[in-house]
Amino acid sequence: MYYYILVALAFSLAAILIFQTWAFTIAVIRQNNGIADIAWPLGFVVVSGCSWYFYHIKLSLTQNAGEPDIFLLFIIGLVAVWGLRLFFYLAMRNWNKPEDWRYAKWRQEWGDSAFIRSFLQVFMLQGVLLVIIASPIVLSAIAARTSASEGYEWYQYTIGAIGVLIWLIGFFFEAVGDSQLAGFKQDPANKGRIMRYGVWQFTRHPNYFGEASMWWGIFLLSCVSAHGVVDVVLRAVGPALLTFMLLRVSGVTMLESKYKGNKEYEDYQKRTSA
């Protein structure tokens, strides 16, 4: 089992690093490392494809193989819906815009080494983190059932249903939050103001809350096929890492540093949870 897990993860990592190299090439041509943000959700679709490929191999090698595992289908389908929606949203929003202030700042700080550091610290590092976060998909593909005789118990269906519900809540917050923010920014009267309406009145970052929620939902879906506590813990590493990154690394902390000293945002912080 562990041999297949390592092979599947290595294959997914290789595919992602090739994908990230392609994204980096586009970023160099456009002189815009913000391409990394656009490529991010599409990378998870690539990992899902790799996982389905491995599961298909597993099915082909199994005698009396039945219908594909319903929970794995849900996982791959939900990740594809999330990844493709966010990819097209970010592409339409950011493709013709100047480089995001974070990447522009790094480019200036890195100076002559910006080319190699962008490749390694932005695109390659993002690829490694992406595979770790997406590991529940790979682990689910390795452990998914191959025959209807390998039935699931009622409590496994319950866990799966809760996972789908959490994913739907997260998708709602992210998709609706993005739509409401886009509409808010289109009104010239809102220039320089802080978005704090709709789902933004419940969380200062509905897109981050939504993304974290969706991955915890995927985690629960993946736990249906888990074997033991260690397997469950391994599947929790991905969403836990993503949540930490969104809260402390490239998400809330970095974004809110941009609004330091903004009185309206400080009032928003006092009234609304991160």
PDB file of C-alpha atoms in Angstrom:
ATOM      1  CA  MET A   1       0.000   0.000   0.000  1.00  0.00           C
ATOM      2  CA  TYR A   2       2.690   2.512   1.023  1.00  0.00           C
ATOM      3  CA  TYR A   3       4.635   1.737  -2.150  1.00  0.00           C
ATOM      4  CA  TYR A   4       1.624   2.668  -4.294  1.00  0.00           C
ATOM      5  CA  ILE A   5       1.061   5.824  -2.242  1.00  0.00           C
ATOM      6  CA  LEU A   6       4.649   6.962  -2.783  1.00  0.00           C
ATOM      7  CA  VAL A   7       4.476   6.180  -6.506  1.00  0.00           C
ATOM      8  CA  ALA A   8       1.163   8.025  -6.885  1.00  0.00           C
ATOM      9  CA  LEU A   9       2.436  11.057  -4.965  1.00  0.00           C
ATOM     10  CA  ALA A  10       5.680  11.083  -6.965  1.00  0.00           C
ATOM     11  CA  PHE A  11       3.758  10.881 -10.235  1.00  0.00           C
ATOM     12  CA  SER A  12       1.427  13.698  -9.143  1.00  0.00           C
ATOM     13  CA  LEU A  13       4.396  15.812  -8.031  1.00  0.00           C
ATOM     14  CA  ALA A  14       6.167  15.301 -11.365  1.00  0.00           C
ATOM     15  CA  ALA A  15       3.010  16.261 -13.274  1.00  0.00           C
ATOM     16  CA  ILE A  16       2.546  19.372 -11.127  1.00  0.00           C
ATOM     17  CA  LEU A  17       6.153  20.520 -11.472  1.00  0.00           C
ATOM     18  CA  ILE A  18       5.816  20.242 -15.260  1.00  0.00           C
ATOM     19  CA  PHE A  19       2.541  22.180 -15.044  1.00  0.00           C
ATOM     20  CA  GLN A  20       4.175  24.828 -12.833  1.00  0.00           C
ATOM     21  CA  THR A  21       7.084  25.158 -15.251  1.00  0.00           C
ATOM     22  CA  TRP A  22       4.564  25.842 -17.994  1.00  0.00           C
ATOM     23  CA  ALA A  23       2.882  28.472 -15.788  1.00  0.00           C
ATOM     24  CA  PHE A  24       6.282  30.028 -15.000  1.00  0.00           C
ATOM     25  CA  THR A  25       7.058  30.268 -18.712  1.00  0.00           C
ATOM     26  CA  ILE A  26       3.851  32.242 -19.241  1.00  0.00           C
ATOM     27  CA  ALA A  27       4.729  34.434 -16.247  1.00  0.00           C
ATOM     28  CA  VAL A  28       8.164  35.210 -17.747  1.00  0.00           C
ATOM     29  CA  ILE A  29       6.639  36.089 -21.105  1.00  0.00           C
ATOM     30  CA  ARG A  30       4.095  38.400 -19.465  1.00  0.00           C
ATOM     31  CA  GLN A  31       6.493  39.625 -16.750  1.00  0.00           C
ATOM     32  CA  ASN A  32       3.796  38.844 -14.204  1.00  0.00           C
ATOM     33  CA  ASN A  33       4.221  36.282 -11.426  1.00  0.00           C
ATOM     34  CA  GLY A  34       0.551  36.722 -10.601  1.00  0.00           C
ATOM     35  CA  ILE A  35       0.069  33.898 -13.116  1.00  0.00           C
ATOM     36  CA  ALA A  36       0.878  31.644 -10.144  1.00  0.00           C
ATOM     37  CA  ASP A  37      -2.450  32.593  -8.550  1.00  0.00           C
ATOM     38  CA  ILE A  38      -4.355  31.802 -11.741  1.00  0.00           C
ATOM     39  CA  ALA A  39      -2.571  28.442 -12.100  1.00  0.00           C
ATOM     40  CA  TRP A  40      -3.120  27.439  -8.449  1.00  0.00           C
ATOM     41  CA  PRO A  41      -6.683  26.024  -8.689  1.00  0.00           C
ATOM     42  CA  LEU A  42      -6.011  24.393 -12.052  1.00  0.00           C
ATOM     43  CA  GLY A  43      -3.129  22.483 -10.459  1.00  0.00           C
ATOM     44  CA  PHE A  44      -5.587  20.631  -8.220  1.00  0.00           C
ATOM     45  CA  VAL A  45      -7.523  19.561 -11.287  1.00  0.00           C
ATOM     46  CA  VAL A  46      -4.252  18.133 -12.631  1.00  0.00           C
ATOM     47  CA  VAL A  47      -3.711  16.156  -9.398  1.00  0.00           C
ATOM     48  CA  SER A  48      -7.291  14.894  -9.592  1.00  0.00           C
ATOM     49  CA  GLY A  49      -6.623  13.683 -13.113  1.00  0.00           C
ATOM     50  CA  CYS A  50      -3.468  11.882 -11.983  1.00  0.00           C
ATOM     51  CA  SER A  51      -5.387  10.267  -9.110  1.00  0.00           C
ATOM     52  CA  TRP A  52      -8.138   9.099 -11.431  1.00  0.00           C
ATOM     53  CA  TYR A  53      -5.496   7.647 -13.747  1.00  0.00           C
ATOM     54  CA  PHE A  54      -4.033   5.593 -10.895  1.00  0.00           C
ATOM     55  CA  TYR A  55      -7.470   4.451  -9.801  1.00  0.00           C
ATOM     56  CA  HIS A  56      -8.273   3.432 -13.377  1.00  0.00           C
ATOM     57  CA  ILE A  57      -5.086   1.322 -13.421  1.00  0.00           C
ATOM     58  CA  LYS A  58      -6.175  -0.247 -10.144  1.00  0.00           C
ATOM     59  CA  LEU A  59      -9.575  -1.066 -11.623  1.00  0.00           C
ATOM     60  CA  SER A  60      -8.053  -2.611 -14.727  1.00  0.00           C
ATOM     61  CA  LEU A  61      -5.847  -4.876 -12.618  1.00  0.00           C
ATOM     62  CA  THR A  62      -8.675  -6.039 -10.368  1.00  0.00           C
ATOM     63  CA  GLN A  63     -10.739  -9.079 -11.241  1.00  0.00           C
ATOM     64  CA  ASN A  64     -14.506  -8.568 -11.106  1.00  0.00           C
ATOM     65  CA  ALA A  65     -14.088  -4.814 -10.885  1.00  0.00           C
ATOM     66  CA  GLY A  66     -17.427  -3.047 -10.531  1.00  0.00           C
ATOM     67  CA  GLU A  67     -18.644   0.518 -10.780  1.00  0.00           C
ATOM     68  CA  PRO A  68     -16.183   3.276  -9.808  1.00  0.00           C
ATOM     69  CA  ASP A  69     -16.132   4.241  -6.147  1.00  0.00           C
ATOM     70  CA  ILE A  70     -18.881   6.839  -5.597  1.00  0.00           C
ATOM     71  CA  PHE A  71     -16.952   8.759  -2.936  1.00  0.00           C
ATOM     72  CA  LEU A  72     -13.873   9.076  -5.142  1.00  0.00           C
ATOM     73  CA  LEU A  73     -16.113  10.315  -7.967  1.00  0.00           C
ATOM     74  CA  PHE A  74     -17.538  12.932  -5.593  1.00  0.00           C
ATOM     75  CA  ILE A  75     -14.059  14.042  -4.533  1.00  0.00           C
ATOM     76  CA  ILE A  76     -12.749  14.393  -8.076  1.00  0.00           C
ATOM     77  CA  GLY A  77     -15.966  16.042  -9.267  1.00  0.00           C
ATOM     78  CA  LEU A  78     -16.090  18.587  -6.440  1.00  0.00           C
ATOM     79  CA  VAL A  79     -12.413  19.471  -6.820  1.00  0.00           C
ATOM     80  CA  ALA A  80     -12.924  19.925 -10.574  1.00  0.00           C
ATOM     81  CA  VAL A  81     -15.939  22.212 -10.018  1.00  0.00           C
ATOM     82  CA  TRP A  82     -14.034  24.324  -7.487  1.00  0.00           C
ATOM     83  CA  GLY A  83     -10.785  24.404  -9.452  1.00  0.00           C
ATOM     84  CA  LEU A  84     -12.291  25.284 -12.831  1.00  0.00           C
ATOM     85  CA  ARG A  85     -14.615  27.957 -11.403  1.00  0.00           C
ATOM     86  CA  LEU A  86     -11.802  29.666  -9.532  1.00  0.00           C
ATOM     87  CA  PHE A  87      -9.401  29.344 -12.467  1.00  0.00           C
ATOM     88  CA  PHE A  88     -11.769  31.072 -14.901  1.00  0.00           C
ATOM     89  CA  TYR A  89     -12.734  33.687 -12.307  1.00  0.00           C
ATOM     90  CA  LEU A  90      -9.108  34.602 -11.570  1.00  0.00           C
ATOM     91  CA  ALA A  91      -8.134  34.486 -15.241  1.00  0.00           C
ATOM     92  CA  MET A  92     -10.899  36.899 -16.239  1.00  0.00           C
ATOM     93  CA  ARG A  93     -10.158  39.185 -13.286  1.00  0.00           C
ATOM     94  CA  ASN A  94      -6.366  39.283 -13.359  1.00  0.00           C
ATOM     95  CA  TRP A  95      -5.117  38.356 -16.841  1.00  0.00           C
ATOM     96  CA  ASN A  96      -4.751  41.906 -18.151  1.00  0.00           C
ATOM     97  CA  LYS A  97      -4.023  43.573 -14.821  1.00  0.00           C
ATOM     98  CA  PRO A  98      -0.578  44.654 -13.575  1.00  0.00           C
ATOM     99  CA  GLU A  99       1.399  42.270 -11.387  1.00  0.00           C
ATOM    100  CA  ASP A 100      -0.055  41.844  -7.886  1.00  0.00           C
ATOM    101  CA  TRP A 101       1.647  44.062  -5.286  1.00  0.00           C
ATOM    102  CA  ARG A 102       3.023  41.031  -3.397  1.00  0.00           C
ATOM    103  CA  TYR A 103       4.893  39.673  -6.403  1.00  0.00           C
ATOM    104  CA  ALA A 104       5.978  43.143  -7.517  1.00  0.00           C
ATOM    105  CA  LYS A 105       7.471  43.740  -4.073  1.00  0.00           C
ATOM    106  CA  TRP A 106       9.374  40.435  -4.161  1.00  0.00           C
ATOM    107  CA  ARG A 107      10.606  41.118  -7.691  1.00  0.00           C
ATOM    108  CA  GLN A 108      12.017  44.437  -6.523  1.00  0.00           C
ATOM    109  CA  GLU A 109      13.591  42.914  -3.392  1.00  0.00           C
ATOM    110  CA  TRP A 110      15.138  40.007  -5.316  1.00  0.00           C
ATOM    111  CA  GLY A 111      16.758  42.210  -7.947  1.00  0.00           C
ATOM    112  CA  ASP A 112      19.052  40.303 -10.313  1.00  0.00           C
ATOM    113  CA  SER A 113      18.079  36.939  -8.786  1.00  0.00           C
ATOM    114  CA  ALA A 114      14.355  37.499  -9.447  1.00  0.00           C
ATOM    115  CA  PHE A 115      14.259  34.996 -12.328  1.00  0.00           C
ATOM    116  CA  ILE A 116      15.570  31.958 -10.436  1.00  0.00           C
ATOM    117  CA  ARG A 117      13.909  32.893  -7.143  1.00  0.00           C
ATOM    118  CA  SER A 118      10.552  33.344  -8.874  1.00  0.00           C
ATOM    119  CA  PHE A 119      10.927  29.879 -10.397  1.00  0.00           C
ATOM    120  CA  LEU A 120      11.949  28.191  -7.140  1.00  0.00           C
ATOM    121  CA  GLN A 121      10.218  30.200  -4.402  1.00  0.00           C
ATOM    122  CA  VAL A 122       6.984  30.985  -6.204  1.00  0.00           C
ATOM    123  CA  PHE A 123       6.226  28.299  -8.763  1.00  0.00           C
ATOM    124  CA  MET A 124       8.162  25.205  -7.621  1.00  0.00           C
ATOM    125  CA  LEU A 125       7.418  25.747  -3.937  1.00  0.00           C
ATOM    126  CA  GLN A 126       3.764  26.307  -4.779  1.00  0.00           C
ATOM    127  CA  GLY A 127       3.776  23.022  -6.702  1.00  0.00           C
ATOM    128  CA  VAL A 128       5.138  21.064  -3.732  1.00  0.00           C
ATOM    129  CA  LEU A 129       2.638  22.661  -1.347  1.00  0.00           C
ATOM    130  CA  LEU A 130      -0.157  21.970  -3.827  1.00  0.00           C
ATOM    131  CA  VAL A 131       0.578  18.230  -3.892  1.00  0.00           C
ATOM    132  CA  ILE A 132       0.705  18.082  -0.082  1.00  0.00           C
ATOM    133  CA  ILE A 133      -2.639  19.881   0.203  1.00  0.00           C
ATOM    134  CA  ALA A 134      -4.147  17.624  -2.472  1.00  0.00           C
ATOM    135  CA  SER A 135      -2.831  14.427  -0.836  1.00  0.00           C
ATOM    136  CA  PRO A 136      -6.317  13.388   0.395  1.00  0.00           C
ATOM    137  CA  ILE A 137      -7.309  12.997  -3.269  1.00  0.00           C
ATOM    138  CA  VAL A 138      -4.327  10.737  -4.002  1.00  0.00           C
ATOM    139  CA  LEU A 139      -4.826   8.687  -0.822  1.00  0.00           C
ATOM    140  CA  SER A 140      -8.511   8.258  -1.643  1.00  0.00           C
ATOM    141  CA  ALA A 141      -7.692   7.002  -5.134  1.00  0.00           C
ATOM    142  CA  ILE A 142      -5.265   4.412  -3.721  1.00  0.00           C
ATOM    143  CA  ALA A 143      -7.722   3.172  -1.067  1.00  0.00           C
ATOM    144  CA  ALA A 144     -11.000   3.467  -3.023  1.00  0.00           C
ATOM    145  CA  ARG A 145     -13.016   0.301  -3.485  1.00  0.00           C
ATOM    146  CA  THR A 146     -13.033  -1.524  -6.816  1.00  0.00           C
ATOM    147  CA  SER A 147     -16.081  -3.741  -6.392  1.00  0.00           C
ATOM    148  CA  ALA A 148     -19.643  -3.331  -5.187  1.00  0.00           C
ATOM    149  CA  SER A 149     -18.968  -6.200  -2.781  1.00  0.00           C
ATOM    150  CA  GLU A 150     -16.673  -3.851  -0.850  1.00  0.00           C
ATOM    151  CA  GLY A 151     -19.666  -2.031   0.576  1.00  0.00           C
ATOM    152  CA  TYR A 152     -19.707   0.951   2.907  1.00  0.00           C
ATOM    153  CA  GLU A 153     -21.456   1.133   6.272  1.00  0.00           C
ATOM    154  CA  TRP A 154     -24.144   3.647   7.186  1.00  0.00           C
ATOM    155  CA  TYR A 155     -21.725   5.748   9.267  1.00  0.00           C
ATOM    156  CA  GLN A 156     -19.392   6.060   6.261  1.00  0.00           C
ATOM    157  CA  TYR A 157     -22.237   7.421   4.159  1.00  0.00           C
ATOM    158  CA  THR A 158     -23.012   9.830   7.011  1.00  0.00           C
ATOM    159  CA  ILE A 159     -19.403  11.069   7.102  1.00  0.00           C
ATOM    160  CA  GLY A 160     -19.463  11.468   3.329  1.00  0.00           C
ATOM    161  CA  ALA A 161     -22.730  13.424   3.429  1.00  0.00           C
ATOM    162  CA  ILE A 162     -21.357  15.770   6.107  1.00  0.00           C
ATOM    163  CA  GLY A 163     -18.253  16.265   3.966  1.00  0.00           C
ATOM    164  CA  VAL A 164     -20.351  17.230   0.937  1.00  0.00           C
ATOM    165  CA  LEU A 165     -22.421  19.629   3.077  1.00  0.00           C
ATOM    166  CA  ILE A 166     -19.300  21.360   4.425  1.00  0.00           C
ATOM    167  CA  TRP A 167     -17.930  21.589   0.877  1.00  0.00           C
ATOM    168  CA  LEU A 168     -21.184  23.172  -0.347  1.00  0.00           C
ATOM    169  CA  ILE A 169     -21.077  25.761   2.457  1.00  0.00           C
ATOM    170  CA  GLY A 170     -17.482  26.602   1.549  1.00  0.00           C
ATOM    171  CA  PHE A 171     -18.265  26.814  -2.162  1.00  0.00           C
ATOM    172  CA  PHE A 172     -21.181  29.135  -1.434  1.00  0.00           C
ATOM    173  CA  PHE A 173     -19.039  31.518   0.622  1.00  0.00           C
ATOM    174  CA  GLU A 174     -16.197  31.582  -1.892  1.00  0.00           C
ATOM    175  CA  ALA A 175     -18.304  31.897  -5.060  1.00  0.00           C
ATOM    176  CA  VAL A 176     -20.833  34.355  -3.624  1.00  0.00           C
ATOM    177  CA  GLY A 177     -18.087  36.339  -1.894  1.00  0.00           C
ATOM    178  CA  ASP A 178     -16.170  36.678  -5.164  1.00  0.00           C
ATOM    179  CA  SER A 179     -19.318  37.754  -7.009  1.00  0.00           C
ATOM    180  CA  GLN A 180     -20.307  40.315  -4.377  1.00  0.00           C
ATOM    181  CA  LEU A 181     -16.803  41.788  -4.233  1.00  0.00           C
ATOM    182  CA  ALA A 182     -16.658  42.082  -8.033  1.00  0.00           C
ATOM    183  CA  GLY A 183     -19.987  43.932  -8.053  1.00  0.00           C
ATOM    184  CA  PHE A 184     -18.823  46.195  -5.227  1.00  0.00           C
ATOM    185  CA  LYS A 185     -15.636  47.156  -7.078  1.00  0.00           C
ATOM    186  CA  GLN A 186     -17.514  47.919 -10.295  1.00  0.00           C
ATOM    187  CA  ASP A 187     -19.315  50.821  -8.604  1.00  0.00           C
ATOM    188  CA  PRO A 188     -17.067  53.917  -8.811  1.00  0.00           C
ATOM    189  CA  ALA A 189     -18.672  55.242  -5.631  1.00  0.00           C
ATOM    190  CA  ASN A 190     -16.999  52.428  -3.680  1.00  0.00           C
ATOM    191  CA  LYS A 191     -13.441  53.314  -4.702  1.00  0.00           C
ATOM    192  CA  GLY A 192     -11.229  53.284  -1.598  1.00  0.00           C
ATOM    193  CA  ARG A 193     -13.987  51.840   0.572  1.00  0.00           C
ATOM    194  CA  ILE A 194     -14.046  48.474   2.355  1.00  0.00           C
ATOM    195  CA  MET A 195     -16.406  45.692   1.284  1.00  0.00           C
ATOM    196  CA  ARG A 196     -18.373  44.646   4.366  1.00  0.00           C
ATOM    197  CA  TYR A 197     -21.760  43.595   3.026  1.00  0.00           C
ATOM    198  CA  GLY A 198     -23.386  40.295   2.003  1.00  0.00           C
ATOM    199  CA  VAL A 199     -21.311  37.332   3.158  1.00  0.00           C
ATOM    200  CA  TRP A 200     -18.525  39.810   3.953  1.00  0.00           C
ATOM    201  CA  GLN A 201     -20.450  40.856   7.069  1.00  0.00           C
ATOM    202  CA  PHE A 202     -19.894  37.366   8.524  1.00  0.00           C
ATOM    203  CA  THR A 203     -16.192  36.977   7.673  1.00  0.00           C
ATOM    204  CA  ARG A 204     -13.555  39.423   6.463  1.00  0.00           C
ATOM    205  CA  HIS A 205     -12.313  36.742   4.060  1.00  0.00           C
ATOM    206  CA  PRO A 206     -15.196  34.620   2.740  1.00  0.00           C
ATOM    207  CA  ASN A 207     -12.976  33.365  -0.098  1.00  0.00           C
ATOM    208  CA  TYR A 208     -10.373  32.024   2.353  1.00  0.00           C
ATOM    209  CA  PHE A 209     -13.040  30.664   4.703  1.00  0.00           C
ATOM    210  CA  GLY A 210     -14.734  29.009   1.746  1.00  0.00           C
ATOM    211  CA  GLU A 211     -11.542  27.446   0.402  1.00  0.00           C
ATOM    212  CA  ALA A 212     -10.550  26.050   3.792  1.00  0.00           C
ATOM    213  CA  SER A 213     -14.074  24.709   4.361  1.00  0.00           C
ATOM    214  CA  MET A 214     -14.125  22.977   0.984  1.00  0.00           C
ATOM    215  CA  TRP A 215     -10.850  21.195   1.696  1.00  0.00           C
ATOM    216  CA  TRP A 216     -12.035  20.042   5.117  1.00  0.00           C
ATOM    217  CA  GLY A 217     -15.125  18.723   3.336  1.00  0.00           C
ATOM    218  CA  ILE A 218     -12.867  16.861   0.885  1.00  0.00           C
ATOM    219  CA  PHE A 219     -10.945  15.528   3.881  1.00  0.00           C
ATOM    220  CA  LEU A 220     -14.124  14.055   5.387  1.00  0.00           C
ATOM    221  CA  LEU A 221     -15.072  12.521   2.049  1.00  0.00           C
ATOM    222  CA  SER A 222     -11.619  10.965   1.806  1.00  0.00           C
ATOM    223  CA  CYS A 223     -11.888   9.546   5.345  1.00  0.00           C
ATOM    224  CA  VAL A 224     -14.624   7.182   4.144  1.00  0.00           C
ATOM    225  CA  SER A 225     -11.926   4.976   2.594  1.00  0.00           C
ATOM    226  CA  ALA A 226      -9.303   5.562   5.312  1.00  0.00           C
ATOM    227  CA  HIS A 227      -7.784   2.598   7.158  1.00  0.00           C
ATOM    228  CA  GLY A 228      -7.042   3.473  10.758  1.00  0.00           C
ATOM    229  CA  VAL A 229      -6.093   6.566  12.733  1.00  0.00           C
ATOM    230  CA  VAL A 230      -2.704   7.061  11.046  1.00  0.00           C
ATOM    231  CA  ASP A 231      -4.349   7.133   7.623  1.00  0.00           C
ATOM    232  CA  VAL A 232      -6.884   9.726   8.840  1.00  0.00           C
ATOM    233  CA  VAL A 233      -4.098  11.899  10.290  1.00  0.00           C
ATOM    234  CA  LEU A 234      -2.171  11.734   7.003  1.00  0.00           C
ATOM    235  CA  ARG A 235      -5.261  12.905   5.132  1.00  0.00           C
ATOM    236  CA  ALA A 236      -5.685  15.822   7.555  1.00  0.00           C
ATOM    237  CA  VAL A 237      -2.196  17.212   6.823  1.00  0.00           C
ATOM    238  CA  GLY A 238      -3.297  18.798   3.528  1.00  0.00           C
ATOM    239  CA  PRO A 239      -6.280  20.829   4.739  1.00  0.00           C
ATOM    240  CA  ALA A 240      -4.428  21.709   7.961  1.00  0.00           C
ATOM    241  CA  LEU A 241      -1.509  23.105   5.936  1.00  0.00           C
ATOM    242  CA  LEU A 242      -3.871  25.058   3.687  1.00  0.00           C
ATOM    243  CA  THR A 243      -5.710  26.539   6.681  1.00  0.00           C
ATOM    244  CA  PHE A 244      -2.406  27.586   8.280  1.00  0.00           C
ATOM    245  CA  MET A 245      -1.230  29.176   5.028  1.00  0.00           C
ATOM    246  CA  LEU A 246      -4.486  31.089   4.597  1.00  0.00           C
ATOM    247  CA  LEU A 247      -4.386  32.366   8.177  1.00  0.00           C
ATOM    248  CA  ARG A 248      -0.702  33.026   8.769  1.00  0.00           C
ATOM    249  CA  VAL A 249       1.316  32.998   5.549  1.00  0.00           C
ATOM    250  CA  SER A 250      -0.059  34.120   2.179  1.00  0.00           C
ATOM    251  CA  GLY A 251      -3.648  34.854   3.180  1.00  0.00           C
ATOM    252  CA  VAL A 252      -5.107  36.910   6.005  1.00  0.00           C
ATOM    253  CA  THR A 253      -1.864  38.162   7.580  1.00  0.00           C
ATOM    254  CA  MET A 254      -0.268  39.320   4.320  1.00  0.00           C
ATOM    255  CA  LEU A 255      -3.425  40.862   2.871  1.00  0.00           C
ATOM    256  CA  GLU A 256      -4.406  42.743   6.018  1.00  0.00           C
ATOM    257  CA  SER A 257      -0.948  44.270   6.356  1.00  0.00           C
ATOM    258  CA  LYS A 258      -1.935  46.260   3.269  1.00  0.00           C
ATOM    259  CA  TYR A 259      -4.728  47.981   5.255  1.00  0.00           C
ATOM    260  CA  LYS A 260      -2.677  48.906   8.309  1.00  0.00           C
ATOM    261  CA  GLY A 261      -3.708  52.370   9.436  1.00  0.00           C
ATOM    262  CA  ASN A 262      -6.985  52.302   7.468  1.00  0.00           C
ATOM    263  CA  LYS A 263      -9.593  53.449   9.994  1.00  0.00           C
ATOM    264  CA  GLU A 264     -12.535  51.891   8.146  1.00  0.00           C
ATOM    265  CA  TYR A 265     -10.761  48.529   7.962  1.00  0.00           C
ATOM    266  CA  GLU A 266      -9.751  48.688  11.616  1.00  0.00           C
ATOM    267  CA  ASP A 267     -13.413  49.209  12.518  1.00  0.00           C
ATOM    268  CA  TYR A 268     -14.288  46.287  10.234  1.00  0.00           C
ATOM    269  CA  GLN A 269     -11.730  44.114  12.056  1.00  0.00           C
ATOM    270  CA  LYS A 270     -13.317  44.915  15.428  1.00  0.00           C
ATOM    271  CA  ARG A 271     -16.799  43.953  14.224  1.00  0.00           C
ATOM    272  CA  THR A 272     -16.111  40.996  11.922  1.00  0.00           C
ATOM    273  CA  SER A 273     -14.236  37.737  12.381  1.00  0.00           C
ATOM    274  CA  ALA A 274     -11.244  36.991  10.152  1.00  0.00           C
TER     275      ALA A 274
END
